[in-house]
Short mmCIF file of C-alpha atoms in Angstrom, two decimals:
data_model
loop_
_atom_site.label_atom_id
_atom_site.label_comp_id
_atom_site.label_asym_id
_atom_site.label_seq_id
_atom_site.Cartn_x
_atom_site.Cartn_y
_atom_site.Cartn_z
CA MET L 1 24.39 -0.53 9.18
CA ASN L 2 24.55 3.13 8.21
CA LEU L 3 21.98 5.83 9.03
CA ALA L 4 20.51 6.02 5.51
CA ASN L 5 19.80 2.27 5.49
CA ARG L 6 18.26 2.46 8.97
CA ILE L 7 15.88 5.16 7.76
CA THR L 8 14.93 2.97 4.78
CA ILE L 9 14.25 0.02 7.09
CA ALA L 10 12.16 2.27 9.34
CA ARG L 11 10.05 3.14 6.27
CA ILE L 12 9.41 -0.57 5.71
CA PHE L 13 8.39 -1.01 9.36
CA LEU L 14 5.93 1.89 9.02
CA VAL L 15 4.02 0.08 6.25
CA PRO L 16 2.08 -2.24 8.61
CA VAL L 17 1.39 0.71 10.93
CA VAL L 18 -0.22 2.65 8.07
CA ILE L 19 -2.26 -0.39 7.00
CA LEU L 20 -3.33 -1.17 10.56
CA PHE L 21 -4.77 2.31 11.06
CA LEU L 22 -6.32 2.35 7.60
CA LEU L 23 -8.12 -0.94 7.79
CA LEU L 24 -9.17 -0.77 11.44
CA ARG L 25 -11.02 2.46 10.73
CA TYR L 26 -11.50 3.00 14.45
CA ASN L 27 -13.97 5.82 15.03
CA PHE L 28 -12.54 7.66 18.01
CA TRP L 29 -13.47 10.78 16.05
CA THR L 30 -14.94 11.31 12.61
CA VAL L 31 -15.46 14.08 10.11
CA THR L 32 -18.49 13.71 7.83
CA ILE L 33 -18.94 16.07 4.91
CA ASN L 34 -21.43 15.54 2.07
CA GLN L 35 -21.99 11.93 3.19
CA GLN L 36 -18.23 11.19 3.12
CA THR L 37 -16.73 10.15 6.44
CA THR L 38 -13.09 10.33 7.40
CA THR L 39 -12.19 8.58 10.64
CA GLY L 40 -9.51 9.52 13.12
CA SER L 41 -7.61 6.33 12.37
CA GLU L 42 -7.58 7.23 8.67
CA MET L 43 -6.13 10.63 9.57
CA ILE L 44 -3.44 8.94 11.67
CA ALA L 45 -2.74 6.53 8.79
CA ALA L 46 -2.35 9.45 6.40
CA PHE L 47 0.01 11.21 8.81
CA VAL L 48 2.17 8.08 9.27
CA PHE L 49 2.13 7.57 5.48
CA ILE L 50 3.37 11.14 4.92
CA VAL L 51 6.15 10.61 7.48
CA ALA L 52 7.13 7.31 5.83
CA ALA L 53 7.02 8.77 2.31
CA SER L 54 9.11 11.77 3.37
CA THR L 55 11.89 9.49 4.60
CA ASP L 56 12.50 8.47 0.98
CA GLY L 57 14.13 11.77 0.17
CA LEU L 58 15.84 11.93 3.54
CA ASP L 59 17.63 8.59 3.28
CA GLY L 60 18.81 9.37 -0.25
CA TYR L 61 20.08 12.80 0.80
CA ILE L 62 21.98 11.37 3.77
CA ALA L 63 23.46 8.56 1.68
CA ARG L 64 24.73 10.97 -0.98
CA LYS L 65 25.93 13.69 1.41
CA ARG L 66 27.82 11.32 3.69
CA LYS L 67 28.92 9.01 0.87
CA LEU L 68 27.04 6.09 2.43
CA ILE L 69 25.69 4.62 -0.80
CA THR L 70 25.69 0.83 -0.53
CA ASN L 71 24.40 -2.03 -2.67
CA PHE L 72 22.04 -2.91 0.19
CA GLY L 73 20.60 0.61 0.27
CA THR L 74 20.41 0.83 -3.51
CA PHE L 75 18.33 -2.36 -3.51
CA LEU L 76 16.27 -1.65 -0.39
CA ASP L 77 15.26 1.98 -1.05
CA PRO L 78 13.08 1.36 -4.14
CA LEU L 79 11.72 -1.81 -2.53
CA ALA L 80 10.58 0.18 0.51
CA ASP L 81 8.87 2.72 -1.76
CA LYS L 82 7.06 0.01 -3.69
CA LEU L 83 5.95 -1.77 -0.51
CA LEU L 84 4.52 1.44 0.91
CA ILE L 85 2.66 2.50 -2.24
CA SER L 86 1.45 -1.03 -3.09
CA ALA L 87 0.13 -1.65 0.42
CA VAL L 88 -1.87 1.58 0.39
CA LEU L 89 -3.15 0.96 -3.16
CA ILE L 90 -4.42 -2.48 -2.18
CA SER L 91 -5.97 -1.05 0.98
CA MET L 92 -7.76 1.62 -1.06
CA VAL L 93 -9.24 -1.13 -3.25
CA GLU L 94 -10.33 -3.00 -0.10
CA MET L 95 -11.97 0.19 1.18
CA HIS L 96 -13.74 0.74 -2.20
CA ARG L 97 -11.98 4.06 -2.77
CA LEU L 98 -9.97 2.93 -5.79
CA SER L 99 -10.74 0.67 -8.73
CA ALA L 100 -8.75 -2.55 -8.77
CA TRP L 101 -7.57 -1.97 -12.35
CA ILE L 102 -5.79 1.22 -11.26
CA ALA L 103 -3.96 -0.58 -8.45
CA ILE L 104 -3.04 -3.42 -10.82
CA LEU L 105 -1.77 -1.00 -13.46
CA ILE L 106 0.39 0.94 -11.02
CA ILE L 107 1.80 -2.13 -9.25
CA SER L 108 2.49 -3.80 -12.62
CA ARG L 109 4.42 -0.72 -13.78
CA GLU L 110 6.47 -0.82 -10.60
CA PHE L 111 7.31 -4.51 -11.08
CA ALA L 112 8.17 -3.96 -14.76
CA VAL L 113 10.52 -1.05 -14.04
CA THR L 114 12.10 -2.96 -11.15
CA GLY L 115 12.67 -5.90 -13.50
CA LEU L 116 14.33 -3.60 -16.02
CA ARG L 117 16.53 -2.15 -13.29
CA LEU L 118 17.57 -5.65 -12.19
CA VAL L 119 18.51 -6.61 -15.75
CA ALA L 120 20.47 -3.35 -16.09
CA ALA L 121 22.17 -3.91 -12.72
CA ALA L 122 23.31 -7.35 -13.87
CA GLU L 123 25.01 -5.55 -16.77
CA GLY L 124 26.60 -3.02 -14.40
CA ILE L 125 24.22 -0.24 -15.49
CA VAL L 126 22.45 1.94 -12.93
CA LEU L 127 19.12 3.35 -14.09
CA ALA L 128 18.56 6.58 -12.18
CA ALA L 129 15.05 7.86 -11.61
CA SER L 130 14.05 10.42 -14.22
CA ARG L 131 12.46 13.75 -13.38
CA LEU L 132 9.14 12.36 -14.67
CA ALA L 133 9.47 9.35 -12.34
CA LYS L 134 10.00 11.70 -9.42
CA TRP L 135 6.84 13.61 -10.35
CA LYS L 136 5.05 10.26 -10.61
CA THR L 137 6.10 9.40 -7.08
CA LEU L 138 4.96 12.78 -5.76
CA THR L 139 1.54 12.46 -7.42
CA GLN L 140 1.20 8.91 -6.05
CA ILE L 141 1.84 10.19 -2.54
CA ILE L 142 -0.62 13.07 -2.90
CA ALA L 143 -3.29 10.81 -4.43
CA MET L 144 -2.86 8.20 -1.70
CA VAL L 145 -3.22 10.81 1.05
CA ALA L 146 -6.31 12.29 -0.64
CA LEU L 147 -7.86 8.83 -0.88
CA MET L 148 -6.95 7.91 2.69
CA LEU L 149 -8.63 11.09 3.92
CA ASN L 150 -11.68 10.39 1.72
CA ASN L 151 -11.16 13.72 -0.08
CA PHE L 152 -11.04 15.72 3.17
CA PRO L 153 -10.98 18.80 3.24
CA PHE L 154 -11.93 19.20 -0.44
CA SER L 155 -15.31 17.59 0.18
CA TYR L 156 -16.29 20.84 1.98
CA VAL L 157 -16.44 22.58 -1.39
CA GLY L 158 -17.50 19.56 -3.42
CA PHE L 159 -14.25 19.41 -5.42
CA PRO L 160 -13.17 15.85 -6.33
CA PHE L 161 -9.48 16.46 -5.62
CA ASP L 162 -8.89 12.77 -4.85
CA ARG L 163 -10.28 11.67 -8.24
CA CYS L 164 -8.29 14.34 -10.10
CA MET L 165 -5.08 13.19 -8.40
CA VAL L 166 -5.84 9.54 -9.21
CA TYR L 167 -6.16 10.39 -12.92
CA ILE L 168 -2.94 12.41 -12.86
CA MET L 169 -1.22 9.57 -10.97
CA VAL L 170 -2.33 7.00 -13.57
CA LEU L 171 -1.21 9.22 -16.46
CA LEU L 172 2.24 9.92 -14.97
CA THR L 173 2.69 6.28 -13.91
CA VAL L 174 2.05 4.97 -17.43
CA TRP L 175 4.02 7.78 -19.08
CA SER L 176 7.07 7.33 -16.84
CA GLY L 177 6.93 3.55 -17.31
CA VAL L 178 6.95 3.91 -21.08
CA GLU L 179 9.77 6.45 -20.77
CA TYR L 180 11.91 3.98 -18.77
CA PHE L 181 11.57 1.30 -21.42
CA VAL L 182 12.05 3.64 -24.40
CA LYS L 183 15.14 5.33 -22.91
CA ASN L 184 16.63 2.00 -21.87
CA LYS L 185 15.73 -0.22 -24.81
CA HIS L 186 19.45 -0.92 -25.23
CA VAL L 187 19.32 -2.87 -21.95
CA MET L 188 16.55 -5.11 -23.29
CA GLU L 189 18.18 -5.51 -26.71
CA ALA L 190 21.48 -6.54 -25.13
CA ASN L 191 19.72 -9.34 -23.21
CA ARG L 192 17.71 -11.01 -25.99
#
């Protein structure tokens, strides 16, 4: 197994670590601002999440630079991303920091685009991530970190950064999903 694929697998193994720290909410230290508390375990979860999310770009860079692109990696990389984001979205619903409809919308978009990619792959077509999809991923990561930290440090000044990022995340998620299907309608038409 090549280095890029090992990094992708490591990202998958970090998912339960993030969730463990998020849902345990162990209070070995806390920060409370304006009646919003962020625990030490949530801060650790956010840090591990950032590390895991940053490996997405790293494994892709290594695979391209060293010409290590494999079918296994092509399949596993987006799966790892979806597992990480979906697990945190569901955890945020569990922690009452995110409405369920938002998590359902985002996870549904991810499944729909993955389905489209699988249909395209069966036809020998590779659907590369668009620039908008990359922005969507970035806003998802920022929104998830803001939610995990319960809007810390923005709660010091009373600015709802976490809510703003959630709205931007929803907008870009829907927009990029529609873009995938509009730009690749030929894939769907060929398989009717």
